[in-house]
Coordinates of C-alpha atoms and ligand atoms in Angstrom, one line a residue:
M1 CA 0.0 0.0 0.0
S2 CA 1.5 3.3 -1.0
D3 CA 1.4 6.5 1.1
S4 CA -1.2 8.0 -1.2
E5 CA -3.5 5.1 -0.6
F6 CA -3.2 5.6 3.1
R7 CA -5.8 8.2 2.8
A8 CA -8.0 8.2 5.9
T9 CA -7.3 11.6 7.3
K10 CA -10.7 13.0 8.4
W11 CA -11.9 12.6 11.9
W12 CA -15.0 10.8 10.7
Q13 CA -12.8 8.3 8.9
T14 CA -10.3 7.5 11.6
G15 CA -12.7 8.0 14.6
V16 CA -15.4 5.9 16.1
I17 CA -19.0 7.1 16.5
Y18 CA -21.0 6.4 19.7
Q19 CA -24.8 6.7 19.5
V20 CA -26.5 8.3 22.5
Y21 CA -30.3 7.8 22.8
P22 CA -30.9 10.8 25.0
R23 CA -34.0 9.6 26.8
S24 CA -32.1 6.6 28.1
F25 CA -28.6 7.9 28.7
Q26 CA -28.4 10.0 31.9
D27 CA -31.2 11.8 33.7
T28 CA -30.3 14.8 35.9
G29 CA -33.8 16.2 36.3
G30 CA -35.3 13.3 38.2
D31 CA -38.2 12.7 35.8
G32 CA -36.9 9.4 34.7
V33 CA -36.0 10.6 31.2
G34 CA -32.4 11.4 30.2
D35 CA -31.4 15.0 29.3
L36 CA -28.7 17.1 27.7
R37 CA -27.1 17.9 31.1
G38 CA -26.9 14.2 31.7
I39 CA -24.9 13.7 28.5
A40 CA -22.6 16.6 29.4
A41 CA -22.0 15.0 32.8
R42 CA -20.8 11.9 31.0
L43 CA -18.3 13.3 28.6
D44 CA -15.4 11.8 30.5
Y45 CA -17.0 8.4 30.0
F46 CA -16.7 8.8 26.2
V47 CA -13.1 9.9 26.6
A48 CA -12.3 7.0 28.9
L49 CA -14.0 4.5 26.6
G50 CA -12.0 6.0 23.7
V51 CA -14.7 7.0 21.1
H52 CA -14.2 10.1 19.1
A53 CA -17.7 11.4 18.3
I54 CA -21.2 11.2 19.8
W55 CA -24.4 11.1 17.7
I56 CA -27.3 12.2 19.7
S57 CA -30.8 11.1 18.7
P58 CA -33.4 13.9 18.5
F59 CA -33.9 16.3 21.4
Y60 CA -35.9 19.0 19.4
P61 CA -39.2 20.3 20.6
S62 CA -41.6 17.5 20.0
P63 CA -45.0 16.0 21.2
M64 CA -42.9 12.8 21.5
A65 CA -45.4 10.7 19.5
D66 CA -42.3 8.9 18.2
F67 CA -40.0 10.0 21.0
G68 CA -38.5 13.0 19.2
Y69 CA -38.6 11.7 15.6
D70 CA -41.7 13.9 15.3
V71 CA -40.1 17.3 15.3
A72 CA -42.1 20.5 16.0
D73 CA -39.2 22.9 15.7
Y74 CA -36.0 22.1 14.0
C75 CA -34.1 24.9 15.8
G76 CA -35.0 24.3 19.4
V77 CA -34.5 22.0 22.4
D78 CA -37.5 20.3 24.0
P79 CA -37.8 21.3 27.7
L80 CA -37.8 17.6 28.5
F81 CA -34.2 17.5 27.5
G82 CA -33.2 21.0 28.7
T83 CA -32.5 24.3 27.1
M84 CA -30.5 25.7 24.2
D85 CA -28.0 26.9 26.8
D86 CA -27.6 23.3 27.9
F87 CA -27.0 22.3 24.3
D88 CA -24.4 25.1 23.8
A89 CA -22.7 24.1 27.0
L90 CA -22.6 20.5 26.0
L91 CA -21.2 21.3 22.5
Q92 CA -18.5 23.5 23.9
A93 CA -17.5 21.1 26.7
A94 CA -17.4 18.2 24.2
H95 CA -15.2 20.1 21.8
E96 CA -12.9 21.1 24.7
K97 CA -12.4 17.4 25.4
G98 CA -11.7 16.6 21.7
L99 CA -15.1 15.0 21.1
R100 CA -17.2 15.6 18.0
V101 CA -21.0 16.0 18.2
I102 CA -23.3 14.7 15.5
L103 CA -27.0 15.6 15.6
D104 CA -29.9 13.5 14.4
F105 CA -31.8 15.4 11.8
V106 CA -35.3 14.3 10.6
P107 CA -35.9 15.8 7.1
N108 CA -38.5 13.3 5.8
H109 CA -41.4 14.4 8.1
T110 CA -42.3 16.8 10.8
S111 CA -44.7 16.5 13.8
D112 CA -48.3 17.3 12.9
Q113 CA -47.8 20.0 15.6
H114 CA -45.1 21.7 13.6
P115 CA -46.3 25.2 12.6
W116 CA -45.6 24.3 8.9
F117 CA -48.1 21.5 9.1
V118 CA -50.6 23.5 11.2
E119 CA -50.5 26.1 8.4
S120 CA -50.6 23.5 5.7
R121 CA -53.7 21.7 6.9
S122 CA -55.5 25.0 7.7
S123 CA -56.8 25.3 4.1
R124 CA -56.3 24.0 0.6
T125 CA -55.1 27.4 -0.4
N126 CA -52.6 28.0 2.3
A127 CA -49.2 29.0 1.1
K128 CA -47.7 25.9 2.8
R129 CA -50.3 23.5 1.5
D130 CA -47.8 22.1 -0.9
W131 CA -45.1 21.7 1.8
Y132 CA -46.7 18.3 2.5
L133 CA -48.2 15.6 0.3
W134 CA -51.9 16.1 0.1
R135 CA -54.1 14.1 -2.2
D136 CA -57.8 13.8 -3.1
A137 CA -59.7 10.6 -2.2
A138 CA -59.7 8.0 -4.9
P139 CA -62.8 8.3 -7.2
A140 CA -66.0 6.6 -5.8
G141 CA -66.8 3.2 -7.3
D142 CA -70.2 1.5 -7.7
D143 CA -70.3 0.7 -4.0
W144 CA -70.8 3.8 -1.9
V145 CA -67.6 4.2 0.2
P146 CA -67.1 7.4 2.1
A147 CA -64.2 9.6 0.8
A148 CA -62.4 9.2 4.1
Q149 CA -61.9 5.5 3.3
R150 CA -60.9 5.9 -0.3
M151 CA -57.2 6.0 0.0
P152 CA -55.4 7.7 -2.9
N153 CA -53.2 4.6 -3.4
N154 CA -51.9 1.5 -1.6
W155 CA -49.0 3.0 0.2
M156 CA -48.6 1.7 3.7
S157 CA -47.1 3.3 6.9
N158 CA -44.0 1.8 8.4
F159 CA -45.8 1.8 11.7
G160 CA -48.9 -0.1 10.6
G161 CA -52.0 0.7 8.5
P162 CA -52.2 3.0 5.4
A163 CA -49.8 5.8 4.9
W164 CA -52.7 8.2 4.4
T165 CA -54.8 10.1 6.9
W166 CA -58.0 11.9 6.0
D167 CA -58.3 15.5 7.0
E168 CA -62.0 16.2 7.6
A169 CA -61.7 20.0 7.5
T170 CA -60.1 20.2 4.1
Q171 CA -61.4 16.9 2.6
Q172 CA -58.1 15.5 1.5
F173 CA -55.6 12.9 2.6
Y174 CA -52.0 13.6 3.8
L175 CA -49.2 11.2 3.5
H176 CA -47.2 9.9 6.5
S177 CA -44.6 7.2 6.0
F178 CA -44.6 6.7 9.8
L179 CA -47.2 7.8 12.4
K180 CA -50.2 9.9 11.4
Q181 CA -48.6 12.5 13.8
Q182 CA -45.5 12.5 11.4
P183 CA -46.7 14.0 8.1
D184 CA -44.2 13.7 5.2
L185 CA -42.7 16.8 3.8
N186 CA -42.9 17.4 0.0
W187 CA -39.2 17.4 -1.0
R188 CA -40.1 18.3 -4.6
N189 CA -41.1 21.7 -3.3
P190 CA -38.0 24.1 -3.4
A191 CA -39.4 26.1 -0.4
V192 CA -39.2 22.9 1.7
Q193 CA -35.7 22.3 0.6
K194 CA -34.7 25.9 1.5
A195 CA -36.4 25.7 4.9
I196 CA -34.7 22.5 5.9
F197 CA -31.3 23.7 4.6
E198 CA -31.7 26.8 6.8
A199 CA -32.4 24.7 9.8
M200 CA -29.3 22.6 9.0
C201 CA -27.3 25.9 8.9
F202 CA -28.7 26.9 12.3
W203 CA -26.8 24.0 13.9
L204 CA -23.8 24.0 11.6
D205 CA -23.3 27.7 12.5
K206 CA -23.3 26.7 16.1
G207 CA -20.5 24.3 15.3
V208 CA -22.1 20.8 15.3
D209 CA -19.8 18.4 13.5
G210 CA -22.4 16.7 11.3
F211 CA -25.8 15.1 10.9
R212 CA -27.2 11.7 10.9
M213 CA -30.1 12.1 8.4
D214 CA -33.2 10.1 9.3
V215 CA -34.6 7.7 6.6
L216 CA -32.6 9.5 3.9
W217 CA -33.6 6.9 1.3
L218 CA -37.3 7.7 1.8
L219 CA -37.2 11.5 1.2
V220 CA -38.7 11.6 -2.3
K221 CA -41.9 9.8 -3.4
D222 CA -43.1 8.9 -6.9
Q223 CA -44.5 12.1 -8.5
Y224 CA -47.4 10.1 -10.0
F225 CA -48.3 8.4 -6.7
R226 CA -48.4 5.1 -8.4
N227 CA -49.4 2.0 -6.4
N228 CA -46.6 -0.1 -5.0
P229 CA -46.5 -3.7 -6.4
R230 CA -47.8 -6.4 -4.1
N231 CA -45.2 -8.4 -2.2
P232 CA -45.6 -12.0 -3.2
E233 CA -43.8 -13.1 -0.1
Y234 CA -46.1 -11.3 2.3
Q235 CA -47.4 -13.4 5.3
P236 CA -50.1 -12.2 7.7
W237 CA -47.7 -12.3 10.6
M238 CA -45.5 -9.7 8.9
Q239 CA -45.9 -5.9 9.5
D240 CA -48.4 -4.2 7.3
I241 CA -45.7 -2.4 5.4
A242 CA -44.5 -5.7 4.0
Q243 CA -47.7 -6.2 2.0
T244 CA -46.2 -4.2 -0.8
L245 CA -42.7 -3.6 -2.3
P246 CA -41.5 0.0 -1.9
Q247 CA -41.0 0.6 -5.6
F248 CA -42.6 4.1 -5.6
T249 CA -42.0 5.2 -2.0
A250 CA -38.3 4.5 -1.4
D251 CA -34.9 5.1 -3.1
Q252 CA -36.4 7.3 -5.9
P253 CA -33.7 8.7 -8.3
E254 CA -34.5 12.3 -7.3
T255 CA -33.4 11.6 -3.8
H256 CA -29.8 11.6 -4.9
L257 CA -30.2 15.2 -6.1
I258 CA -31.4 16.2 -2.7
V259 CA -28.5 14.4 -0.9
A260 CA -26.1 16.2 -3.3
E261 CA -27.6 19.5 -2.3
M262 CA -27.2 18.6 1.4
R263 CA -23.6 17.7 0.7
T264 CA -22.9 20.9 -1.1
L265 CA -24.3 22.8 1.9
M266 CA -22.2 20.8 4.3
D267 CA -19.1 21.4 2.2
T268 CA -19.4 25.1 2.7
Y269 CA -18.4 24.4 6.3
S270 CA -15.1 22.8 7.2
D271 CA -14.8 19.2 8.4
R272 CA -18.4 18.3 8.9
V273 CA -19.9 14.8 8.2
L274 CA -23.1 13.8 6.5
I275 CA -24.4 10.4 7.5
G276 CA -27.5 8.8 6.0
E277 CA -29.8 6.3 7.5
I278 CA -30.3 4.0 4.6
Y279 CA -31.6 0.4 4.6
L280 CA -30.9 -0.9 1.1
P281 CA -29.1 -3.7 -0.7
L282 CA -25.4 -3.0 -1.1
P283 CA -25.5 -2.0 -4.8
D284 CA -28.2 0.6 -4.1
L285 CA -26.7 1.7 -0.8
V286 CA -23.3 2.7 -2.2
K287 CA -25.0 5.0 -4.7
Y288 CA -25.6 7.3 -1.8
Y289 CA -21.9 8.2 -1.7
G290 CA -22.8 10.1 -4.9
N291 CA -20.9 9.9 -8.0
K292 CA -21.0 13.1 -10.1
V293 CA -18.7 13.0 -13.1
D294 CA -16.8 16.2 -13.4
A295 CA -17.4 17.3 -17.0
A296 CA -13.9 18.9 -17.3
D297 CA -11.7 15.9 -16.6
E298 CA -14.3 13.1 -16.2
T299 CA -13.1 12.5 -12.7
P300 CA -15.9 11.0 -10.5
V301 CA -16.6 13.2 -7.5
L302 CA -18.3 11.8 -4.4
N303 CA -21.1 14.3 -3.9
G304 CA -23.4 12.3 -1.7
A305 CA -23.3 11.3 2.0
H306 CA -19.9 10.8 3.5
L307 CA -21.2 7.8 5.3
P308 CA -24.4 6.0 4.1
F309 CA -24.9 3.8 7.1
N310 CA -24.1 0.2 6.4
F311 CA -26.5 -2.0 8.4
H312 CA -25.6 -5.3 6.6
L313 CA -23.8 -6.7 9.6
I314 CA -27.1 -6.4 11.5
Q315 CA -29.1 -8.0 8.7
T316 CA -26.7 -10.8 7.7
E317 CA -26.8 -14.2 9.3
W318 CA -24.1 -14.5 12.0
K319 CA -22.0 -17.0 10.0
A320 CA -18.4 -16.6 9.0
E321 CA -19.1 -17.3 5.3
A322 CA -22.0 -14.9 5.1
I323 CA -20.2 -12.1 6.8
A324 CA -17.0 -12.6 4.8
R325 CA -19.1 -12.3 1.6
I326 CA -20.8 -9.1 2.8
I327 CA -17.4 -7.5 3.6
R328 CA -16.0 -8.5 0.2
E329 CA -19.0 -7.4 -1.7
Y330 CA -19.2 -4.1 0.1
E331 CA -15.5 -3.4 -0.4
A332 CA -15.9 -4.2 -4.1
A333 CA -19.0 -2.1 -4.5
L334 CA -17.6 1.1 -2.9
P335 CA -16.9 3.8 -5.5
P336 CA -13.3 5.0 -5.7
G337 CA -12.5 7.2 -2.7
A338 CA -15.6 6.2 -0.7
W339 CA -14.9 5.4 2.9
P340 CA -16.7 2.3 4.4
N341 CA -18.6 2.1 7.6
Y342 CA -20.3 -0.5 9.7
V343 CA -23.1 -0.5 12.3
L344 CA -23.9 -3.3 14.7
G345 CA -26.7 -1.8 16.7
N346 CA -29.1 1.2 17.1
H347 CA -32.3 2.3 18.8
D348 CA -34.4 0.5 16.2
Q349 CA -32.8 -2.9 16.4
S350 CA -32.8 -5.7 18.9
R351 CA -29.6 -5.5 21.0
L352 CA -26.5 -7.2 19.6
A353 CA -26.0 -9.4 22.6
S354 CA -29.6 -10.6 22.4
R355 CA -29.4 -11.2 18.6
I356 CA -26.2 -13.3 18.7
G357 CA -25.6 -14.1 22.4
A358 CA -23.1 -12.8 25.0
K359 CA -20.2 -14.9 23.8
Q360 CA -20.5 -13.9 20.1
A361 CA -21.1 -10.3 21.1
R362 CA -17.4 -10.2 22.1
A363 CA -16.3 -11.5 18.7
A364 CA -18.7 -8.9 17.2
A365 CA -16.9 -6.1 19.1
M366 CA -13.6 -7.1 17.6
L367 CA -15.2 -7.4 14.2
L368 CA -16.7 -4.0 14.3
L369 CA -13.6 -2.3 15.6
M370 CA -11.1 -4.1 13.5
L371 CA -12.8 -3.7 10.1
R372 CA -11.8 -1.0 7.6
G373 CA -14.1 1.9 7.9
T374 CA -15.9 4.0 10.5
P375 CA -17.6 1.9 13.2
T376 CA -20.8 3.2 15.0
L377 CA -21.5 1.8 18.5
Y378 CA -24.8 1.9 20.2
Y379 CA -24.8 3.0 23.8
G380 CA -24.7 0.1 26.2
D381 CA -23.4 -2.4 23.7
E382 CA -20.0 -1.8 25.3
L383 CA -21.5 -3.2 28.5
G384 CA -23.0 -6.2 26.6
M385 CA -26.5 -4.9 27.4
T386 CA -29.3 -7.1 26.2
D387 CA -33.0 -6.5 25.3
V388 CA -35.2 -5.8 28.3
P389 CA -38.5 -7.7 28.3
I390 CA -41.4 -5.2 28.3
A391 CA -44.7 -6.2 29.8
P392 CA -47.7 -5.2 27.7
D393 CA -48.7 -2.4 30.2
Q394 CA -45.1 -1.0 30.0
V395 CA -45.0 -0.6 26.2
Q396 CA -44.0 2.9 25.1
D397 CA -43.1 2.5 21.5
P398 CA -45.8 3.6 19.1
A399 CA -44.6 1.0 16.5
E400 CA -45.4 -1.8 19.0
K401 CA -48.7 -0.2 20.1
N402 CA -49.9 0.0 16.5
E403 CA -48.8 -3.5 15.5
P404 CA -48.6 -5.5 18.8
G405 CA -46.7 -8.7 18.8
K406 CA -45.2 -8.3 15.3
G407 CA -41.8 -8.0 16.7
H408 CA -41.2 -4.4 15.8
G409 CA -41.3 -3.0 19.4
R410 CA -38.2 -1.0 20.1
D411 CA -38.5 -0.5 23.8
P412 CA -36.3 -3.5 24.7
E413 CA -33.2 -2.0 23.1
R414 CA -33.9 1.5 24.6
S415 CA -33.6 0.6 28.3
P416 CA -31.6 3.0 30.6
M417 CA -27.8 3.1 30.5
L418 CA -26.3 1.3 33.5
W419 CA -23.8 3.5 35.3
V420 CA -23.2 2.3 38.8
D421 CA -24.3 -0.3 41.4
A422 CA -26.7 2.1 43.1
P423 CA -30.5 2.7 42.9
N424 CA -31.7 3.0 39.3
A425 CA -28.1 2.1 38.3
G426 CA -27.3 5.8 38.5
F427 CA -29.4 6.6 35.4
T428 CA -31.8 8.8 37.3
T429 CA -32.3 9.9 40.9
P430 CA -32.9 7.1 43.4
D431 CA -36.6 7.8 43.9
A432 CA -37.4 8.5 40.2
K433 CA -39.1 5.9 37.9
P434 CA -37.0 5.4 34.7
W435 CA -39.2 5.7 31.6
L436 CA -38.3 2.1 30.7
P437 CA -37.3 -0.7 33.1
L438 CA -33.6 -1.4 33.8
M439 CA -31.9 -4.5 32.5
S440 CA -31.7 -7.1 35.2
G441 CA -28.2 -7.8 36.4
W442 CA -27.5 -4.1 36.4
E443 CA -25.8 -4.4 39.8
T444 CA -22.8 -6.0 38.1
A445 CA -23.3 -5.1 34.4
N446 CA -22.9 -1.4 35.1
A447 CA -20.1 0.7 33.6
A448 CA -18.4 1.4 37.0
S449 CA -18.2 -2.3 37.9
Q450 CA -17.1 -3.4 34.5
S451 CA -14.4 -0.7 34.3
K452 CA -12.7 -2.4 37.3
D453 CA -13.0 -5.8 35.9
K454 CA -10.0 -6.7 33.7
K455 CA -12.1 -9.2 31.7
S456 CA -15.3 -7.3 31.2
M457 CA -17.0 -6.4 27.9
F458 CA -16.2 -2.7 28.8
T459 CA -12.5 -3.5 29.1
L460 CA -12.6 -5.4 25.8
Y461 CA -14.2 -2.4 24.0
R462 CA -11.8 0.1 25.7
S463 CA -8.8 -2.1 24.6
L464 CA -10.0 -2.4 21.1
L465 CA -10.7 1.3 20.8
H466 CA -7.2 2.0 22.2
L467 CA -5.6 -0.3 19.7
R468 CA -7.6 1.2 16.8
R469 CA -6.6 4.7 17.9
V470 CA -2.8 4.0 18.3
H471 CA -2.2 1.9 15.2
D472 CA -2.4 3.7 11.9
T473 CA -3.1 0.4 10.1
L474 CA -6.2 -0.2 12.2
H475 CA -7.9 3.2 11.7
A476 CA -6.6 3.9 8.2
G477 CA -5.1 0.8 6.6
A478 CA -6.3 -1.5 3.9
I479 CA -8.2 -4.8 4.4
A480 CA -7.1 -8.0 2.7
D481 CA -7.7 -11.7 2.5
V482 CA -11.2 -11.6 3.9
R483 CA -12.5 -15.2 4.0
A484 CA -14.2 -17.9 6.1
E485 CA -12.3 -21.0 7.1
G486 CA -15.1 -23.1 8.5
D487 CA -16.6 -21.0 11.3
V488 CA -13.6 -18.8 11.5
L489 CA -13.8 -15.4 9.8
R490 CA -10.4 -14.1 9.0
F491 CA -9.0 -10.9 7.5
R492 CA -5.8 -8.9 7.5
R493 CA -5.3 -5.2 8.1
V494 CA -2.5 -3.9 6.0
G495 CA -0.3 -0.9 6.6
L496 CA 2.2 1.0 4.7
E497 CA 4.5 -0.8 2.3
D498 CA 7.6 0.8 3.7
G499 CA 7.1 -1.3 6.9
S500 CA 6.7 1.7 9.1
S501 CA 3.3 0.4 10.3
V502 CA 2.3 -3.0 11.6
D503 CA 0.1 -5.5 9.7
F504 CA -2.5 -7.4 11.7
Q505 CA -4.3 -10.7 11.4
V506 CA -7.8 -10.9 12.8
L507 CA -9.3 -14.3 13.6
L508 CA -12.9 -14.6 14.8
N509 CA -14.6 -17.9 15.6
L510 CA -18.3 -17.3 14.9
G511 CA -19.2 -20.9 15.6
N512 CA -20.0 -23.0 18.6
D513 CA -16.9 -25.3 18.5
V514 CA -13.2 -24.7 19.1
A515 CA -11.3 -24.3 15.8
T516 CA -7.7 -24.6 14.8
V517 CA -6.4 -22.4 11.9
Q518 CA -3.1 -21.4 10.4
C519 CA -1.6 -18.0 11.1
A520 CA 1.6 -16.4 9.9
K521 CA 4.3 -15.5 12.4
G522 CA 3.4 -12.8 14.8
T523 CA 2.4 -11.9 18.4
V524 CA -1.1 -11.9 20.0
I525 CA -2.0 -8.3 20.8
L526 CA -5.5 -8.9 22.1
T527 CA -8.0 -11.7 22.5
T528 CA -11.7 -11.2 23.2
L529 CA -11.3 -13.4 26.3
L530 CA -8.6 -10.9 27.4
D531 CA -6.0 -13.5 28.0
G532 CA -3.0 -14.8 26.1
V533 CA -1.6 -11.4 25.1
G534 CA 2.0 -11.5 24.1
A535 CA 2.0 -15.2 23.0
G536 CA 4.0 -15.9 19.9
V537 CA 2.2 -17.4 16.9
D538 CA 3.6 -19.3 14.0
G539 CA 1.4 -21.9 12.3
D540 CA -1.5 -23.6 14.1
I541 CA -3.5 -21.4 16.4
V542 CA -6.5 -22.5 18.5
V543 CA -9.6 -20.2 18.5
E544 CA -12.2 -20.9 21.1
A545 CA -15.9 -20.7 20.2
G546 CA -16.9 -17.0 20.1
E547 CA -13.3 -15.9 20.5
G548 CA -11.5 -13.3 18.5
I549 CA -7.8 -13.0 18.3
L550 CA -5.8 -10.0 17.0
I551 CA -2.2 -10.8 16.0
A552 CA 0.5 -8.3 15.1
L553 CA 2.3 -9.9 12.2
D554 CA 6.1 -9.9 12.1
Ligands
NOJ1 C1 -35.9 6.1 11.7 C2 -35.5 6.3 13.2 O1 -34.3 5.6 13.5 C3 -36.7 5.7 14.0 O2 -36.4 5.6 15.3 C4 -37.9 6.5 13.7 O3 -39.0 6.0 14.4 C5 -38.2 6.6 12.2 N1 -37.0 6.9 11.5 C6 -39.2 7.7 11.9 O4 -38.6 8.9 12.1

């Protein structure tokens, strides 16, 4: 690898992102819901863990129908989370500690309480009517069906039922890809684009380091509002949205033009990152890096998101062969100059340790942090937190309330962060009631206890993050020889050709049986069991089930 290929120089390339779900991170107000002051109080935790940036899920003014993903003011702070002064203090303190701050931004929809929507629904002739997607009822057929039941087309909401809600006052339907309290903005309207870009500037001017853009691939809808095709694989136990295939509601070509506009805006500021939440197959996902061909010299320019989130490690079967294939296909699909990234958990997905088990979660930690590309960690995964069972009367998530029992409920992965062995695990004041129940076993699983335990999950994450930070090869080097050998997933990280940086071999046993594989000469730098460090390797090496081994090659 030549010097020029060793090109990861931006903080969002070499660094590691940590997602904070603010409701669940740290409460200082005693209402059982986390807040911005709580995040500020925990900045040293991020530093001690060794991450470089925090992404904070929405804290904007909101009726909280979808816990903040229903924004009523893009340029404010909900009193539940604090004040703008609290945010400013948090940003400043984070920057003083060398931490970057990424905000969650929700451009696809607002709250139905947002003044834009209140205006838009006030009359058919309101200037903001076209800021949202309003449609007439479908024509009446022979059977008399009230207009309110004649949906404009078959589009479905991601949270159950049709994506259309009837507005009695103005006798039209409006579109909502999620809750009816989350009307979709009309991104074909230049005034909407301008208003959202201004809101982005509000935060960029304050100095935030970037955005994670919510459901970026859903922004634009078919201009003819054509019916989506039926999904031949739909089964009644599936969510309503699975009845059709999202041909006309997702990944529309015009979306790339909007993303390019966002990128152009971000590029007028220095060193900011644009991240997109995008659930798509790899060939479609990588298009969100953008690829404008410069007319002058025909050089392709990446004019899309810096990091279209790659969720494929979450969606792929936990098998060495399947994961090796995903990594290879992803690397091969990346346009020249595009920087990879990987995600293993977030506030919408069952916890990693619940999906694959505690043992494999250790191997997963090594995988995520040793791959080439920017890793994003979900709060609490560094403690091995698992899904928390939620009794029917404790359900908070609207997705679960709308489609009970269909497995979409997201409360289990949003339980409070576990800080100390004290009442409420230090998440909130001792006599408060956390908004969701604590994970059982918090007395020992908490961060303070784990940080003293040399073999804990926390210690493993901290060690991996430290190694990733200090070794150029690990945060900026190439990846090679990605393959499965039985249950063992193996790959090498490759540094500079001049030998000034170390090369590494990663071995991960994703199976249930001990395995023996071959390894070139080197020294064990870390194992996920946190033992055996310093041992020499040359030839056969034994990898326990669920174990990961990092070897510095001679
Ligand atoms: C994606 C977010 O991650 C999820 O939590 C939210 O419910 C939907 N977008 C709607 O905003």
